[in-house]
mmCIF file of the C-alpha atoms, coordinates in Angstrom:
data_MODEL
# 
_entry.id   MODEL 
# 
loop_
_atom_site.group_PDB 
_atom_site.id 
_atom_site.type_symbol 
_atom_site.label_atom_id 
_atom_site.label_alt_id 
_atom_site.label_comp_id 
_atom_site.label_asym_id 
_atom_site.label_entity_id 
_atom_site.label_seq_id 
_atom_site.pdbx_PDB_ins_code 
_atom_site.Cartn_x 
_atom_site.Cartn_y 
_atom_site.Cartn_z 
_atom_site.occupancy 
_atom_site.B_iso_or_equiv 
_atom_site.pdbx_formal_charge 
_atom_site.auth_seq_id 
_atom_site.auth_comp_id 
_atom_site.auth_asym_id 
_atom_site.auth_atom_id 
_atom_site.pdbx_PDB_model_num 
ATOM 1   C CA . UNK A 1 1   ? 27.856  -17.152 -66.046 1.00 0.00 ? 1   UNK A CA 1 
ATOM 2   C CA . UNK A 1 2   ? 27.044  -17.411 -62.192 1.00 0.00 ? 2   UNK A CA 1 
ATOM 3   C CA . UNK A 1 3   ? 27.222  -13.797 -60.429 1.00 0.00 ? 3   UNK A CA 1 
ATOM 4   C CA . UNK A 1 4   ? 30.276  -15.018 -57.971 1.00 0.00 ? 4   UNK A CA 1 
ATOM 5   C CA . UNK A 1 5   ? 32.118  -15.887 -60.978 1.00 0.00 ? 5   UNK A CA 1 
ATOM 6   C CA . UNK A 1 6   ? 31.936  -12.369 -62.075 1.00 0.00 ? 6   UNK A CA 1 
ATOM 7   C CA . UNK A 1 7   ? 33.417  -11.174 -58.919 1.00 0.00 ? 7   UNK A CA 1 
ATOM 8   C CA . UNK A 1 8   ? 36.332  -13.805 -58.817 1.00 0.00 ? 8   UNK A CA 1 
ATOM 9   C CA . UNK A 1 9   ? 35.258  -15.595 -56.175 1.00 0.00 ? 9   UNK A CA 1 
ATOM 10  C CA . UNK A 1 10  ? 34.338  -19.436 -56.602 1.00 0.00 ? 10  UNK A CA 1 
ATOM 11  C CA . UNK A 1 11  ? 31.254  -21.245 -55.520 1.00 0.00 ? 11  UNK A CA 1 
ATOM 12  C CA . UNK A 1 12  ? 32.542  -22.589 -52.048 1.00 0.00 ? 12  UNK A CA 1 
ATOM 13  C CA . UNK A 1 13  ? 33.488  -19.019 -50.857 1.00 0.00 ? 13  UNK A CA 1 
ATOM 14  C CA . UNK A 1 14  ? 29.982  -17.261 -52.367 1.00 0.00 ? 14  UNK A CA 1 
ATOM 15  C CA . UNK A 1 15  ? 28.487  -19.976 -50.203 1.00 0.00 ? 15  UNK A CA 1 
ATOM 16  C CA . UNK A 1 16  ? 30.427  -19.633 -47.214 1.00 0.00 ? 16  UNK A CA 1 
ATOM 17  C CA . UNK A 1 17  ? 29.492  -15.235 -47.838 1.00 0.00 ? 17  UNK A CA 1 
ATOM 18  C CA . UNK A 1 18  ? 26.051  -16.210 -47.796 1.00 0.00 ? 18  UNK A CA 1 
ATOM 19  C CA . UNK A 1 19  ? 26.217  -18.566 -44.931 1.00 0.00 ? 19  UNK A CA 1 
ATOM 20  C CA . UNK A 1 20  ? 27.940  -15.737 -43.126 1.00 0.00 ? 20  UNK A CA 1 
ATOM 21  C CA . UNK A 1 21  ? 25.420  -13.032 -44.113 1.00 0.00 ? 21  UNK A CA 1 
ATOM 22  C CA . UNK A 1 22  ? 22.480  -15.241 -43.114 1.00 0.00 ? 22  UNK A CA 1 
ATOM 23  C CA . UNK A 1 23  ? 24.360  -15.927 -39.330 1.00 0.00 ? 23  UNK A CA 1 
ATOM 24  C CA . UNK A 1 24  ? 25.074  -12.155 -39.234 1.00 0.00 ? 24  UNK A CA 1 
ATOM 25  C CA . UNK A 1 25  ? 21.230  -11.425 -39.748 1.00 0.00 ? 25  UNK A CA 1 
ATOM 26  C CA . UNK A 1 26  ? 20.250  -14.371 -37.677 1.00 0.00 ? 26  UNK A CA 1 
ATOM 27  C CA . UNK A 1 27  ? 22.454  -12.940 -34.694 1.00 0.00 ? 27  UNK A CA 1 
ATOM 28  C CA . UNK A 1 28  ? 20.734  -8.951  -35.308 1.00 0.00 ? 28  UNK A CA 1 
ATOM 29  C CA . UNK A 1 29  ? 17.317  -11.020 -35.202 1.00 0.00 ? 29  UNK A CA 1 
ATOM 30  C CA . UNK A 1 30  ? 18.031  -12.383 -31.766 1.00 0.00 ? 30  UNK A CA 1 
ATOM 31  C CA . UNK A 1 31  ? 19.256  -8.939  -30.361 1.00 0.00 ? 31  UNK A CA 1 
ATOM 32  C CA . UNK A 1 32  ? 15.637  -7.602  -31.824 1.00 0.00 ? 32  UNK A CA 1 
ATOM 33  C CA . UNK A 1 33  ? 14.005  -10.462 -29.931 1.00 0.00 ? 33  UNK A CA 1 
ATOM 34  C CA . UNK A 1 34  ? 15.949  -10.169 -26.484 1.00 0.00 ? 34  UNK A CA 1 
ATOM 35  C CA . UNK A 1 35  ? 15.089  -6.222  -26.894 1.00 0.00 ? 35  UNK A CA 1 
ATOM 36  C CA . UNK A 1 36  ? 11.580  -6.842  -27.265 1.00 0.00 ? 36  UNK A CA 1 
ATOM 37  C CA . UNK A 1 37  ? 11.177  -9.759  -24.141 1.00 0.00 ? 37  UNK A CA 1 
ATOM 38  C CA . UNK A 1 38  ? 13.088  -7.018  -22.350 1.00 0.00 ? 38  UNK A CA 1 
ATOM 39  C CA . UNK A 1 39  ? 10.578  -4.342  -23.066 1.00 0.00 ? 39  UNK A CA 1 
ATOM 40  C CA . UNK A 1 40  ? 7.685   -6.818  -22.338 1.00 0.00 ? 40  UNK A CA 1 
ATOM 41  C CA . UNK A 1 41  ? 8.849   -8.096  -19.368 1.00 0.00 ? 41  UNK A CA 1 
ATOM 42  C CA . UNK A 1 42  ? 9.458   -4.396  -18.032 1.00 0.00 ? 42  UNK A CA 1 
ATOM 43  C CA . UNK A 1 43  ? 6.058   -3.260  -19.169 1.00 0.00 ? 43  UNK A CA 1 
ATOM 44  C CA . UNK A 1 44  ? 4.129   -6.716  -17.651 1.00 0.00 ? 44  UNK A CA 1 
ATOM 45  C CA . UNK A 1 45  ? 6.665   -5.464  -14.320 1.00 0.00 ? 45  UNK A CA 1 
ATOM 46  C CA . UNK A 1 46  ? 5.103   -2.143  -14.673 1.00 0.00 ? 46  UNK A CA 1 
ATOM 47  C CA . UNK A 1 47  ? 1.329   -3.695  -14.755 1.00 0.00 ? 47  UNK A CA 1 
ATOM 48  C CA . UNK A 1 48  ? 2.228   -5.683  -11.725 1.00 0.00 ? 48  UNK A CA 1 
ATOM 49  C CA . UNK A 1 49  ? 3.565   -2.775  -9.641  1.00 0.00 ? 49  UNK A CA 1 
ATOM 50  C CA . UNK A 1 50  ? 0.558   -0.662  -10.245 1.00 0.00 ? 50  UNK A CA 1 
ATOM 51  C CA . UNK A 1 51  ? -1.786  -3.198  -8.996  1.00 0.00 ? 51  UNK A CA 1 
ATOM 52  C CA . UNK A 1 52  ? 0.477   -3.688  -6.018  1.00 0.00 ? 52  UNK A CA 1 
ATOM 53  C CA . UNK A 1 53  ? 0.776   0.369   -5.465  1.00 0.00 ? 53  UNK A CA 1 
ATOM 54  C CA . UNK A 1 54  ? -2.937  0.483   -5.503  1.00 0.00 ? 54  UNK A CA 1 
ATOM 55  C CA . UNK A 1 55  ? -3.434  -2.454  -2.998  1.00 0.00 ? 55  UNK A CA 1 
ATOM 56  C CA . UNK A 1 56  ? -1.024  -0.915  -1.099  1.00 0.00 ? 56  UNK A CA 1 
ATOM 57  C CA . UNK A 1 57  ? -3.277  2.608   -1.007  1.00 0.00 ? 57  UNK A CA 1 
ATOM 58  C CA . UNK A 1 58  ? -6.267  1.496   -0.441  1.00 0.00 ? 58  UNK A CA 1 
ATOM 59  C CA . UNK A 1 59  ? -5.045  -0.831  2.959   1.00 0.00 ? 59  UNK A CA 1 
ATOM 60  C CA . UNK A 1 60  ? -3.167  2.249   4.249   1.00 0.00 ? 60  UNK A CA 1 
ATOM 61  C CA . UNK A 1 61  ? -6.039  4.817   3.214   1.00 0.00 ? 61  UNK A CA 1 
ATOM 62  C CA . UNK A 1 62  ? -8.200  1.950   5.178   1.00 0.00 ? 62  UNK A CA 1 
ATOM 63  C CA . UNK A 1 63  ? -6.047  1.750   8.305   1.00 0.00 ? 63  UNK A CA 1 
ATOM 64  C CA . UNK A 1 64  ? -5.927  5.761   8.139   1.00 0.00 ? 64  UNK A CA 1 
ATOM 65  C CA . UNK A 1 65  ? -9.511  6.324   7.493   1.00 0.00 ? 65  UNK A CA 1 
ATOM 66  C CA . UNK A 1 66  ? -10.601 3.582   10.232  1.00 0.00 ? 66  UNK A CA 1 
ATOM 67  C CA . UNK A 1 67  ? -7.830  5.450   12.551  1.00 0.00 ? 67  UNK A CA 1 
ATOM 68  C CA . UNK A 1 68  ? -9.628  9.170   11.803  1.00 0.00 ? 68  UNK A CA 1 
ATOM 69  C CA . UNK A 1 69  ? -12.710 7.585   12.595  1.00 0.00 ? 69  UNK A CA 1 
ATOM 70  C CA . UNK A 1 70  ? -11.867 5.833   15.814  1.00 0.00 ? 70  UNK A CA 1 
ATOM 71  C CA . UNK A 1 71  ? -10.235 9.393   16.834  1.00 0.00 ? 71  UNK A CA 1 
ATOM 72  C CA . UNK A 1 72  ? -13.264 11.268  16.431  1.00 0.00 ? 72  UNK A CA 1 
ATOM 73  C CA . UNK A 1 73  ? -15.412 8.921   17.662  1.00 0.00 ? 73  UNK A CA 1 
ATOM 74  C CA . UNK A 1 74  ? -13.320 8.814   20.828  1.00 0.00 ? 74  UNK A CA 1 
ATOM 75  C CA . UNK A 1 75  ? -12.553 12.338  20.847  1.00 0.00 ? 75  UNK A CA 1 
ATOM 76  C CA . UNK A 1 76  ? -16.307 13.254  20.969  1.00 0.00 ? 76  UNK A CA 1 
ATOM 77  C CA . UNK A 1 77  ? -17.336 10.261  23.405  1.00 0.00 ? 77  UNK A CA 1 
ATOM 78  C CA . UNK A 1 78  ? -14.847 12.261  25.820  1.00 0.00 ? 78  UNK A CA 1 
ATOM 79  C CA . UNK A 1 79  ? -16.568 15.177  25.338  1.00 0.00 ? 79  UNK A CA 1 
ATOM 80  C CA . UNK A 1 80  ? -19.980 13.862  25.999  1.00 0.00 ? 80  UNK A CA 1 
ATOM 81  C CA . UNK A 1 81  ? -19.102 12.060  28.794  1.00 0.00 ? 81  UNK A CA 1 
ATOM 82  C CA . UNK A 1 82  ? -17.576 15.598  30.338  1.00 0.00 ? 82  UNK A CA 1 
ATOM 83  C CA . UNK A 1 83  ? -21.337 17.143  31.050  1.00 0.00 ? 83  UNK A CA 1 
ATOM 84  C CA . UNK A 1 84  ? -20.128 20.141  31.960  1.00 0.00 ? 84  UNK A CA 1 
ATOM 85  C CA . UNK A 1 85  ? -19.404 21.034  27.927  1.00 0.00 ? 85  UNK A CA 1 
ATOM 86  C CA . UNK A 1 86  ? -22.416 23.183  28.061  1.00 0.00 ? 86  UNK A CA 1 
ATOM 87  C CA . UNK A 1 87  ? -21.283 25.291  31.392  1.00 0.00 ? 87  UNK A CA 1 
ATOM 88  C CA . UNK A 1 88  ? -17.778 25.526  29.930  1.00 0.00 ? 88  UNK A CA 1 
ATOM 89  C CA . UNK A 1 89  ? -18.497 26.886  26.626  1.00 0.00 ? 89  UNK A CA 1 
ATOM 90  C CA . UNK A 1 90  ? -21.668 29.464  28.319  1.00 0.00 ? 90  UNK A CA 1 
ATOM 91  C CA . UNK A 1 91  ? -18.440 30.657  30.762  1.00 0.00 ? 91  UNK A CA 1 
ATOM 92  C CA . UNK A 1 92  ? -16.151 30.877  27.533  1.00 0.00 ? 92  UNK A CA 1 
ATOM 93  C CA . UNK A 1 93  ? -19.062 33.000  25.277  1.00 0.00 ? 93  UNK A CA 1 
ATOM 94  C CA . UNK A 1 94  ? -20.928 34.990  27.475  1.00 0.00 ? 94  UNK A CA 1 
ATOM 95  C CA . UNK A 1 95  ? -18.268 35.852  30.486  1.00 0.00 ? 95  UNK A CA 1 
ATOM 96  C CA . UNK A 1 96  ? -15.466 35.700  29.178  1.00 0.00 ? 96  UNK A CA 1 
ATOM 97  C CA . UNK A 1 97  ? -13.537 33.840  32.175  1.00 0.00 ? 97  UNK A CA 1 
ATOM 98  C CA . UNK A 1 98  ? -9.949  33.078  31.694  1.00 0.00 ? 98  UNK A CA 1 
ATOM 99  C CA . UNK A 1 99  ? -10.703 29.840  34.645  1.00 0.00 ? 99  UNK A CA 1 
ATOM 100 C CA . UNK A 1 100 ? -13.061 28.622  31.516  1.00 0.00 ? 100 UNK A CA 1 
ATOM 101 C CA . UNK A 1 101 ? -10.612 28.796  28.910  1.00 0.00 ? 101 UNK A CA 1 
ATOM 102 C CA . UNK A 1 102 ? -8.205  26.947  30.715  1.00 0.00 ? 102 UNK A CA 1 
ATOM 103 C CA . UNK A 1 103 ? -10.952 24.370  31.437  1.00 0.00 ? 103 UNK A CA 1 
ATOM 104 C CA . UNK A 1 104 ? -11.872 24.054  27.895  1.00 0.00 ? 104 UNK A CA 1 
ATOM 105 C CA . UNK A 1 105 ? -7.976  23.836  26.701  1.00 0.00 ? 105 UNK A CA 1 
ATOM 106 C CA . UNK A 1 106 ? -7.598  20.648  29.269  1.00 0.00 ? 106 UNK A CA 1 
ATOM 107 C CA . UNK A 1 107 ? -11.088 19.049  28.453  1.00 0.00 ? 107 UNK A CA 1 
ATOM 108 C CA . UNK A 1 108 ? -9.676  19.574  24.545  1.00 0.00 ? 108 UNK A CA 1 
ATOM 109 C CA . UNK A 1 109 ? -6.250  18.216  25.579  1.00 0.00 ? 109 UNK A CA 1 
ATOM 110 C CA . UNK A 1 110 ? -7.492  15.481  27.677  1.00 0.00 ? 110 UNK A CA 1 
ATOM 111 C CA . UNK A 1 111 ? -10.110 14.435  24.442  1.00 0.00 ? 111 UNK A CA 1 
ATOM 112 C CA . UNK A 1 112 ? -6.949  14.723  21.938  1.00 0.00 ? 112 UNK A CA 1 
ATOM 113 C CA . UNK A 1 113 ? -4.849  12.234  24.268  1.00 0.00 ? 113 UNK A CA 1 
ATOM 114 C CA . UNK A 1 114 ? -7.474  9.453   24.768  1.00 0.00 ? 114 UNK A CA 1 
ATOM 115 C CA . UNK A 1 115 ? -8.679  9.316   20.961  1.00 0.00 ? 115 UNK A CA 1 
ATOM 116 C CA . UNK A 1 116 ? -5.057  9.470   20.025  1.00 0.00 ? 116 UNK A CA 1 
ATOM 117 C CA . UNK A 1 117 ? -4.405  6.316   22.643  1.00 0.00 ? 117 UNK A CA 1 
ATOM 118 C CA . UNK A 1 118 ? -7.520  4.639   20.699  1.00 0.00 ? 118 UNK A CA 1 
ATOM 119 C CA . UNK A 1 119 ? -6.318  5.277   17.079  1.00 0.00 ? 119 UNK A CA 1 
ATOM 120 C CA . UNK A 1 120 ? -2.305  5.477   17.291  1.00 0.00 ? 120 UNK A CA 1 
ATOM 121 C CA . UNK A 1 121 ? -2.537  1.412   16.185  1.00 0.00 ? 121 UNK A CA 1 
ATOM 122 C CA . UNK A 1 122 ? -4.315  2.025   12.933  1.00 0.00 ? 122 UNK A CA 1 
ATOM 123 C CA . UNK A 1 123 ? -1.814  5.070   12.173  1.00 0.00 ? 123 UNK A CA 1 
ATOM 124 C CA . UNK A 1 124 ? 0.979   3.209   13.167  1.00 0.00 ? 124 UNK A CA 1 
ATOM 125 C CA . UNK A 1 125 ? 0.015   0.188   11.282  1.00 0.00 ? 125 UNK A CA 1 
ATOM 126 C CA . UNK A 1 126 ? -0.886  2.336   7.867   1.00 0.00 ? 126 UNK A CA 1 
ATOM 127 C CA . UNK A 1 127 ? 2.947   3.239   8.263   1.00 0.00 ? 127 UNK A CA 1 
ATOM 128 C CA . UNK A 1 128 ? 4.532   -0.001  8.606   1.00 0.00 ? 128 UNK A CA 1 
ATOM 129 C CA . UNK A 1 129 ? 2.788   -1.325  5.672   1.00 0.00 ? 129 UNK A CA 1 
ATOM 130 C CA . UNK A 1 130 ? 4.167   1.214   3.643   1.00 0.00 ? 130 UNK A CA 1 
ATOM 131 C CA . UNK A 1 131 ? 7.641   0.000   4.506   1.00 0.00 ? 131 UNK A CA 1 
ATOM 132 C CA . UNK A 1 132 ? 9.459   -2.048  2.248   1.00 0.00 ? 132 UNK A CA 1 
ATOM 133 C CA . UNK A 1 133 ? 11.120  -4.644  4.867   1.00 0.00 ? 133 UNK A CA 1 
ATOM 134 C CA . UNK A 1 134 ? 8.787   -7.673  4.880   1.00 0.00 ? 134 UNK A CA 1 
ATOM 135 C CA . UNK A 1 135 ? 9.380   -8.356  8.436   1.00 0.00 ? 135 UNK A CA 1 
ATOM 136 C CA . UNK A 1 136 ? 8.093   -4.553  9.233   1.00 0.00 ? 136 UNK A CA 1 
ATOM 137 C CA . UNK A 1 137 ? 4.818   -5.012  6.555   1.00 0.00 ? 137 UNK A CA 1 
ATOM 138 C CA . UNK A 1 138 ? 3.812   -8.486  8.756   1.00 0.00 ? 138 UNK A CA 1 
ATOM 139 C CA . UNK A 1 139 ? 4.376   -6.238  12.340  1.00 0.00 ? 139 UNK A CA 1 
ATOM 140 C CA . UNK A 1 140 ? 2.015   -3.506  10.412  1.00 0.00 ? 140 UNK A CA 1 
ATOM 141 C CA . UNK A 1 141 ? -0.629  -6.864  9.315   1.00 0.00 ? 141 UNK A CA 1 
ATOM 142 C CA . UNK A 1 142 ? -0.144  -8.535  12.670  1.00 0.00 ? 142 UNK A CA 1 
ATOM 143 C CA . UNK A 1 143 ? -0.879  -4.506  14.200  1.00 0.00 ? 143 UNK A CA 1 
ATOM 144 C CA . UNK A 1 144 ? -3.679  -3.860  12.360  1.00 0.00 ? 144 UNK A CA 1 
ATOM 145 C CA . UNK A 1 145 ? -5.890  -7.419  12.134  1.00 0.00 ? 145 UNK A CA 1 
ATOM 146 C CA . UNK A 1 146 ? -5.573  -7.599  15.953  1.00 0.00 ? 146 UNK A CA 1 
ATOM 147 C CA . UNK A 1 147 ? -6.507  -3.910  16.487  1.00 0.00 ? 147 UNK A CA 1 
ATOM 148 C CA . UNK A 1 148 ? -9.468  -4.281  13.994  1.00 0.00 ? 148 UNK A CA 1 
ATOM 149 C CA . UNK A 1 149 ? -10.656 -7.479  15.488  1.00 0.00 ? 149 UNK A CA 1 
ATOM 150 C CA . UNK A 1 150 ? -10.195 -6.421  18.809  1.00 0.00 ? 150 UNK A CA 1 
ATOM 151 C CA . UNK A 1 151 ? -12.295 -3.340  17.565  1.00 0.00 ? 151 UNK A CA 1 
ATOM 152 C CA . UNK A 1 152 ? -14.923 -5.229  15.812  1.00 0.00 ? 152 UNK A CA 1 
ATOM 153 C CA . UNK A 1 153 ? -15.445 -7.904  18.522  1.00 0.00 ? 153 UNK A CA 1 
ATOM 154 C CA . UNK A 1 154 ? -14.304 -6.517  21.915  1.00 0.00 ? 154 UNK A CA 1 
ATOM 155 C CA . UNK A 1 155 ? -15.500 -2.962  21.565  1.00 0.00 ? 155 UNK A CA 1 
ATOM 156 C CA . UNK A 1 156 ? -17.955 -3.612  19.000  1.00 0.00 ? 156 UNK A CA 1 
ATOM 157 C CA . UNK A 1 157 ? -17.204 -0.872  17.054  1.00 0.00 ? 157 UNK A CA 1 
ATOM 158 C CA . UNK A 1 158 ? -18.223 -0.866  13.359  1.00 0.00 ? 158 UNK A CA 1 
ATOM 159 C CA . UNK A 1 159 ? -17.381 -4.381  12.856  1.00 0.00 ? 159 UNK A CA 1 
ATOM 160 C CA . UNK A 1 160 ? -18.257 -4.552  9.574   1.00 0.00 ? 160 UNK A CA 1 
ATOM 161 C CA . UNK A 1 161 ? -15.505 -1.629  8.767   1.00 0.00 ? 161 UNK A CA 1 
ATOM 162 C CA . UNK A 1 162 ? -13.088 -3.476  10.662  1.00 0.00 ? 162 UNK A CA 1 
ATOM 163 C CA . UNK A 1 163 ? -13.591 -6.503  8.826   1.00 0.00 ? 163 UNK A CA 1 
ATOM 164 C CA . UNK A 1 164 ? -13.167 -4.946  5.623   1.00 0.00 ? 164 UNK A CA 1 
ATOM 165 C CA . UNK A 1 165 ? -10.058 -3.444  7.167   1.00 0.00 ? 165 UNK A CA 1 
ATOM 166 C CA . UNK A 1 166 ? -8.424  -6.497  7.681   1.00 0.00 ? 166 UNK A CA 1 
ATOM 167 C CA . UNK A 1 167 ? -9.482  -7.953  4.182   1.00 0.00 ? 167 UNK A CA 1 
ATOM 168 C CA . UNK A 1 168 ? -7.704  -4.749  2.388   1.00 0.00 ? 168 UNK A CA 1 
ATOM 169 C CA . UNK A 1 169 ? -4.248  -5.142  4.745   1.00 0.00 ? 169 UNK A CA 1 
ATOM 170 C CA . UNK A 1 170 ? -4.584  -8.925  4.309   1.00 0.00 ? 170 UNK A CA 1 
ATOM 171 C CA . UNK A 1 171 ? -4.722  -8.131  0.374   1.00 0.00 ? 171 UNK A CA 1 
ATOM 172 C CA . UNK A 1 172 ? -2.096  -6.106  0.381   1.00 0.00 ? 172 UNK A CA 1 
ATOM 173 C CA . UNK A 1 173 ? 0.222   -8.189  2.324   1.00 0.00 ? 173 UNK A CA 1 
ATOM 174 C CA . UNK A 1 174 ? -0.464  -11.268 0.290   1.00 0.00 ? 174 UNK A CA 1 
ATOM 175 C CA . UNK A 1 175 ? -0.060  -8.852  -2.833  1.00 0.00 ? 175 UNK A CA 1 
ATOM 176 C CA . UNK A 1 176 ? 3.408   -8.269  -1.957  1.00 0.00 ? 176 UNK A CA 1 
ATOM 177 C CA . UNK A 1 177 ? 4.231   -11.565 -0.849  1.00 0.00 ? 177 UNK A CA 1 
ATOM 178 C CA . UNK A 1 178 ? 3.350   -12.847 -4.514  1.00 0.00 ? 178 UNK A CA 1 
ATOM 179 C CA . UNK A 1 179 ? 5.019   -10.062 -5.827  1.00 0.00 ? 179 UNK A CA 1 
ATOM 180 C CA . UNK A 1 180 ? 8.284   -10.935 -4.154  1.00 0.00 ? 180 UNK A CA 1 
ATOM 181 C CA . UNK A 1 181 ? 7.713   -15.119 -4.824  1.00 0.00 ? 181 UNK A CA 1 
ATOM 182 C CA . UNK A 1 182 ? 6.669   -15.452 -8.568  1.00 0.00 ? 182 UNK A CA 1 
ATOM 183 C CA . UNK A 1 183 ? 7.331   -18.712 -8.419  1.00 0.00 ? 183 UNK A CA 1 
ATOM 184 C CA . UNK A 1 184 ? 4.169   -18.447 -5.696  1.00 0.00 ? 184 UNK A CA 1 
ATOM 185 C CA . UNK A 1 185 ? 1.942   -17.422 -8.426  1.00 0.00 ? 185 UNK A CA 1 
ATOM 186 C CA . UNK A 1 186 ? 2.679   -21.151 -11.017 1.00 0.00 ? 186 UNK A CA 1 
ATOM 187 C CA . UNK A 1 187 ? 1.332   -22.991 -8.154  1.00 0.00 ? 187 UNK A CA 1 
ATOM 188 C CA . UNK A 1 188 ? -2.047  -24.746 -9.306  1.00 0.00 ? 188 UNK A CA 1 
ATOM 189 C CA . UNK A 1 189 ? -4.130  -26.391 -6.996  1.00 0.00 ? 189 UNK A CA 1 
ATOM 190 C CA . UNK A 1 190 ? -4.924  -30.134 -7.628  1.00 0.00 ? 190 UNK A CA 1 
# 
């Protein structure tokens, strides 16, 4: 004697249980399966947006660094080219003259002002790539190509830091582009 028979149930509605049961652990398999896409997809988004947070630090750390440099560089070519250094600083030490401090503070001031002017592009531009408009990141690539070209071919100043400057903004910029576009990513070259 079938098993469903000893229940009271006939053969059509044992089938019909079992054809529900199997739906019923077909649907619980599916949920499983969207669950784990879910937690793939968020862990390949997490893999993406480190690689993207590290582009983005090293082309700001670049634009800062090349920025620190340009300021001391510029800062201390002020200084040279004010020869009296040497008489300010002998007044400051050995005679104590208040005249010499104040010429010191203004040669200081003066050399804080003009590397400043020199470097304020590179600063600026490491901010505006960290913003998340993408109209604001381009005005922070446009900012800080032109500045490091202008650098590397007008004043001739470490070009070959400049250049990798604009590789590492130029990296993170198209970074973030193909972060926003996916679809940018499928495109295969014929």
């Amino acid at each position: 004697v079938p098993a469903f028979a000893q229940l009271g149930i006939t053969e059509e509605e044992a089938q019909f249980l079992r054809e529900q049961l199997i739906k019923e652990q077909l649907k619980d398999l599916q949920l499983e399966i969207a669950k784990l896409k879910r937690t793939i997809q968020s862990y390949n988004e997490e893999s993406g947006q480190w690689l993207l947070r590290y582009i983005r630090r090293v082309a700001v750390s670049s634009n800062f660094l090349l920025g620190l440099w340009v300021f001391v560089a510029r800062f201390v070519l002020h200084i040279k080219l004010r020869s009296r250094l040497n008489q300010i600083l002998n007044e400051v030490l050995v005679k104590r003259k208040h005249a010499a401090y104040e010429s010191l503070f203004r040669l200081t001031y003066e050399g804080i002002l003009r590397a400043l002017f020199r470097s304020s592009p590179l600063f600026l531009s490491a901010i505006l790539l960290n913003r998340s408009s993408m109209l604001v990141r381009t005005l922070g690539l446009l900012l800080s190509c032109s500045y490091s070209l202008f650098l590397a071919f007008g004043v001739r100043f470490m070009p070959w830091v400049c250049w990798f400057n604009v590789l590492f903004t130029s990296a993170h910029v198209i970074a973030r582009y193909y972060h926003q576009f996916p679809s940018f990513g499928s495109v295969q070259m014929l």
